[in-house]
Amino acid sequence: MFTGIIEELGQITGIVRHDSDPRLTVRGPLSVSDARVGDSICVDGVCLTVAKLHGDSFTADVMGETLRASALGDRSEGDAVNLERAMRVGDRLGGHIVQGHVDTTSEVLEVERFDAWRRIRFAVDPAHARLLVDKGSVAVDGVSLTVSAVGADGPGATAGDRNWFEVSLIPETLSGTTLGALAVGNRVNVETDILARRVARLASFSGDAAAVG
């Protein structure tokens, strides 16, 4: 489990995409300072298991499907990534509960800049749009954020409209994570709130429960 509070900006120093042996090497001095082989580190919102440690870097095996289904597949050597070590029992939960299991990817639709902060709008598919609520929690590239608005382009929130959500980024988030460099068209990893997913799953059985009762 993670909290979505990014501990450091790491850098991809190696990436192998071959299906036979896909792996990612990341430089992250803080992340590896107390890491052991088998530990979990969240990389841009994706929970990865440390397979090797070398100096100030770690290597993780990455399933080919993970590269295809997440924005990690868009990353290249030299790119910055958000890093967070797994939380300890008893730690302060500064963000929200993040599993490191990416639900979907979203495209940046708009970036609005203000003096000290920024508003970013992301596209989201209808299946996941229903899990995002105004003032609710969402993890974008592993960063715990509060949803500041939700909606859909067009006359109404129908399946034919383009659903979106917005977040507002404070200076600390802009400077301490990769989100400050986002531009229109960029793809990010999105993990919806685990509570919303559980409620939606339970609600999907409501008709069956009524029938049984």
CSV table of C-alpha atoms in Angstrom, one decimal:
chain,number,residue,atom,x,y,z
A,1,MET,CA,0.0,0.0,0.0
A,2,PHE,CA,1.0,3.6,-0.7
A,3,THR,CA,-0.3,7.0,0.2
A,4,GLY,CA,0.2,9.0,-3.0
A,5,ILE,CA,2.7,11.3,-1.3
A,6,ILE,CA,5.7,11.3,-3.6
A,7,GLU,CA,9.0,11.0,-1.8
A,8,GLU,CA,11.4,11.8,-4.6
A,9,LEU,CA,11.7,12.3,-8.3
A,10,GLY,CA,13.6,9.4,-9.8
A,11,GLN,CA,15.0,8.9,-13.3
A,12,ILE,CA,14.7,6.0,-15.7
A,13,THR,CA,18.2,4.9,-16.5
A,14,GLY,CA,17.4,1.7,-18.4
A,15,ILE,CA,14.3,0.2,-20.0
A,16,VAL,CA,14.0,-3.2,-21.8
A,17,ARG,CA,10.7,-3.8,-23.6
A,18,HIS,CA,11.3,-7.3,-25.0
A,19,ASP,CA,8.4,-9.6,-23.9
A,20,SER,CA,10.9,-12.3,-23.0
A,21,ASP,CA,12.6,-10.1,-20.3
A,22,PRO,CA,11.0,-6.7,-19.8
A,23,ARG,CA,12.5,-4.6,-17.0
A,24,LEU,CA,13.0,-1.1,-15.8
A,25,THR,CA,16.0,0.4,-14.0
A,26,VAL,CA,15.4,3.6,-12.0
A,27,ARG,CA,17.7,5.9,-10.1
A,28,GLY,CA,16.2,6.8,-6.7
A,29,PRO,CA,18.7,7.4,-3.9
A,30,LEU,CA,16.0,7.8,-1.2
A,31,SER,CA,13.9,4.9,-2.4
A,32,VAL,CA,16.8,2.5,-2.3
A,33,SER,CA,18.3,3.8,0.9
A,34,ASP,CA,16.6,1.1,3.0
A,35,ALA,CA,15.2,-1.1,0.2
A,36,ARG,CA,15.7,-4.8,-0.1
A,37,VAL,CA,15.1,-7.2,-2.9
A,38,GLY,CA,11.4,-8.0,-2.9
A,39,ASP,CA,10.3,-4.6,-1.6
A,40,SER,CA,7.6,-2.6,-3.4
A,41,ILE,CA,8.2,0.8,-4.9
A,42,CYS,CA,5.6,2.8,-6.7
A,43,VAL,CA,6.8,4.2,-10.0
A,44,ASP,CA,4.5,6.7,-11.6
A,45,GLY,CA,1.6,5.0,-9.8
A,46,VAL,CA,2.6,1.4,-10.8
A,47,CYS,CA,3.6,-0.9,-7.9
A,48,LEU,CA,6.9,-2.6,-8.9
A,49,THR,CA,8.9,-5.2,-7.0
A,50,VAL,CA,12.6,-4.6,-6.5
A,51,ALA,CA,14.5,-7.4,-8.3
A,52,LYS,CA,18.1,-6.0,-8.1
A,53,LEU,CA,19.8,-3.2,-6.2
A,54,HIS,CA,22.9,-1.4,-7.5
A,55,GLY,CA,24.2,1.8,-6.0
A,56,ASP,CA,21.5,4.4,-5.9
A,57,SER,CA,19.3,2.5,-8.4
A,58,PHE,CA,17.0,-0.5,-8.6
A,59,THR,CA,15.8,-2.8,-11.3
A,60,ALA,CA,12.3,-4.2,-11.4
A,61,ASP,CA,10.9,-6.8,-13.7
A,62,VAL,CA,7.9,-5.3,-15.6
A,63,MET,CA,5.3,-7.4,-17.4
A,64,GLY,CA,4.9,-6.5,-21.1
A,65,GLU,CA,1.2,-6.0,-20.4
A,66,THR,CA,2.1,-3.4,-17.7
A,67,LEU,CA,4.1,-1.4,-20.3
A,68,ARG,CA,1.2,-1.7,-22.8
A,69,ALA,CA,-1.6,-0.9,-20.4
A,70,SER,CA,0.0,1.9,-18.4
A,71,ALA,CA,1.8,5.1,-19.2
A,72,LEU,CA,5.1,3.5,-18.3
A,73,GLY,CA,5.1,2.3,-21.9
A,74,ASP,CA,5.5,5.9,-23.0
A,75,ARG,CA,8.5,6.5,-20.9
A,76,SER,CA,12.1,6.5,-22.1
A,77,GLU,CA,15.6,6.6,-20.6
A,78,GLY,CA,16.2,9.9,-18.9
A,79,ASP,CA,12.6,10.5,-18.1
A,80,ALA,CA,11.7,11.6,-14.6
A,81,VAL,CA,9.3,9.4,-12.6
A,82,ASN,CA,7.4,9.8,-9.3
A,83,LEU,CA,8.7,7.4,-6.6
A,84,GLU,CA,7.2,6.3,-3.3
A,85,ARG,CA,8.2,3.5,-1.0
A,86,ALA,CA,5.5,1.3,0.5
A,87,MET,CA,4.0,2.7,3.6
A,88,ARG,CA,4.8,1.3,7.1
A,89,VAL,CA,2.1,0.3,9.5
A,90,GLY,CA,1.6,3.3,11.8
A,91,ASP,CA,2.7,5.9,9.2
A,92,ARG,CA,0.7,9.1,8.8
A,93,LEU,CA,-1.7,8.7,5.8
A,94,GLY,CA,-1.1,12.1,4.3
A,95,GLY,CA,-2.8,11.3,1.0
A,96,HIS,CA,-5.2,8.4,0.6
A,97,ILE,CA,-4.9,4.7,0.2
A,98,VAL,CA,-3.2,3.9,-3.1
A,99,GLN,CA,-2.6,0.3,-4.2
A,100,GLY,CA,-0.3,1.0,-7.2
A,101,HIS,CA,-2.8,-0.9,-9.4
A,102,VAL,CA,-3.5,1.4,-12.4
A,103,ASP,CA,-7.2,1.4,-13.4
A,104,THR,CA,-6.8,3.2,-16.7
A,105,THR,CA,-4.8,5.8,-18.5
A,106,SER,CA,-6.0,9.4,-19.2
A,107,GLU,CA,-5.0,12.0,-21.7
A,108,VAL,CA,-4.3,15.6,-20.7
A,109,LEU,CA,-7.0,17.8,-22.4
A,110,GLU,CA,-6.3,21.2,-21.0
A,111,VAL,CA,-3.6,22.9,-18.9
A,112,GLU,CA,-4.6,26.3,-17.4
A,113,ARG,CA,-1.8,28.2,-15.7
A,114,PHE,CA,-2.2,30.7,-12.9
A,115,ASP,CA,0.3,32.7,-10.9
A,116,ALA,CA,1.1,30.0,-8.3
A,117,TRP,CA,-1.0,27.0,-9.3
A,118,ARG,CA,-2.3,25.1,-12.2
A,119,ARG,CA,-5.6,23.4,-13.3
A,120,ILE,CA,-5.4,20.3,-15.4
A,121,ARG,CA,-8.2,18.5,-17.2
A,122,PHE,CA,-8.0,14.8,-18.1
A,123,ALA,CA,-10.1,12.7,-20.3
A,124,VAL,CA,-11.5,9.5,-18.8
A,125,ASP,CA,-13.5,6.7,-20.2
A,126,PRO,CA,-17.2,6.3,-19.1
A,127,ALA,CA,-16.5,3.1,-17.1
A,128,HIS,CA,-14.1,4.9,-14.8
A,129,ALA,CA,-15.8,8.4,-14.9
A,130,ARG,CA,-18.5,7.1,-12.6
A,131,LEU,CA,-15.8,6.3,-9.9
A,132,LEU,CA,-14.6,9.9,-9.8
A,133,VAL,CA,-16.5,12.5,-7.8
A,134,ASP,CA,-16.1,16.1,-7.0
A,135,LYS,CA,-13.8,16.5,-3.9
A,136,GLY,CA,-13.0,12.8,-4.0
A,137,SER,CA,-9.5,11.3,-4.2
A,138,VAL,CA,-7.6,10.1,-7.3
A,139,ALA,CA,-4.0,9.1,-7.9
A,140,VAL,CA,-2.5,10.5,-11.1
A,141,ASP,CA,0.9,9.0,-11.9
A,142,GLY,CA,1.0,8.0,-8.3
A,143,VAL,CA,0.3,11.4,-6.9
A,144,SER,CA,-2.6,11.6,-4.4
A,145,LEU,CA,-4.9,14.5,-5.6
A,146,THR,CA,-8.3,15.9,-4.9
A,147,VAL,CA,-10.8,16.0,-7.8
A,148,SER,CA,-11.8,19.6,-8.2
A,149,ALA,CA,-14.4,19.1,-10.9
A,150,VAL,CA,-16.0,16.3,-13.1
A,151,GLY,CA,-18.1,16.6,-16.2
A,152,ALA,CA,-18.6,15.6,-19.8
A,153,ASP,CA,-18.3,17.6,-23.1
A,154,GLY,CA,-21.6,17.9,-25.0
A,155,PRO,CA,-25.2,18.4,-23.9
A,156,GLY,CA,-25.1,15.9,-21.0
A,157,ALA,CA,-23.1,13.2,-19.3
A,158,THR,CA,-24.1,10.5,-21.7
A,159,ALA,CA,-22.0,7.6,-23.1
A,160,GLY,CA,-21.4,9.6,-26.3
A,161,ASP,CA,-19.8,12.5,-24.5
A,162,ARG,CA,-16.2,12.8,-23.6
A,163,ASN,CA,-15.9,12.5,-19.9
A,164,TRP,CA,-13.3,14.4,-17.9
A,165,PHE,CA,-12.1,15.3,-14.5
A,166,GLU,CA,-10.0,18.2,-13.2
A,167,VAL,CA,-7.4,18.7,-10.5
A,168,SER,CA,-5.8,21.8,-9.2
A,169,LEU,CA,-2.1,21.6,-8.4
A,170,ILE,CA,-0.3,23.7,-5.7
A,171,PRO,CA,3.3,24.8,-6.1
A,172,GLU,CA,4.7,22.0,-4.0
A,173,THR,CA,3.0,19.4,-6.3
A,174,LEU,CA,4.2,21.2,-9.4
A,175,SER,CA,7.8,21.3,-8.2
A,176,GLY,CA,8.0,18.0,-6.3
A,177,THR,CA,6.4,15.7,-8.9
A,178,THR,CA,6.3,15.1,-12.7
A,179,LEU,CA,2.9,16.7,-12.9
A,180,GLY,CA,4.3,20.2,-13.3
A,181,ALA,CA,5.7,19.2,-16.7
A,182,LEU,CA,2.4,17.8,-18.1
A,183,ALA,CA,1.3,19.2,-21.5
A,184,VAL,CA,-1.8,18.6,-23.6
A,185,GLY,CA,-1.8,15.2,-25.2
A,186,ASN,CA,0.4,13.5,-22.5
A,187,ARG,CA,-0.8,10.2,-21.1
A,188,VAL,CA,-0.9,9.5,-17.3
A,189,ASN,CA,-1.7,6.6,-15.1
A,190,VAL,CA,-5.0,6.9,-13.1
A,191,GLU,CA,-6.0,4.9,-10.1
A,192,THR,CA,-9.5,5.6,-8.7
A,193,ASP,CA,-10.3,5.6,-5.0
A,194,ILE,CA,-10.5,2.0,-3.7
A,195,LEU,CA,-13.6,2.9,-1.7
A,196,ALA,CA,-15.4,4.0,-4.9
A,197,ARG,CA,-14.5,0.8,-6.6
A,198,ARG,CA,-15.8,-1.3,-3.7
A,199,VAL,CA,-19.1,0.5,-3.6
A,200,ALA,CA,-19.5,0.2,-7.3
A,201,ARG,CA,-18.9,-3.5,-7.1
A,202,LEU,CA,-21.3,-4.0,-4.3
A,203,ALA,CA,-23.9,-1.9,-6.2
A,204,SER,CA,-23.6,-4.2,-9.2
A,205,PHE,CA,-25.1,-7.0,-7.1
A,206,SER,CA,-28.0,-5.0,-5.7
A,207,GLY,CA,-30.5,-6.4,-8.2
A,208,ASP,CA,-29.4,-10.0,-7.4
A,209,ALA,CA,-29.7,-9.3,-3.7
A,210,ALA,CA,-33.2,-8.0,-4.2
A,211,ALA,CA,-34.1,-11.0,-6.3
A,212,VAL,CA,-32.8,-13.4,-3.6
A,213,GLY,CA,-34.6,-11.5,-0.8
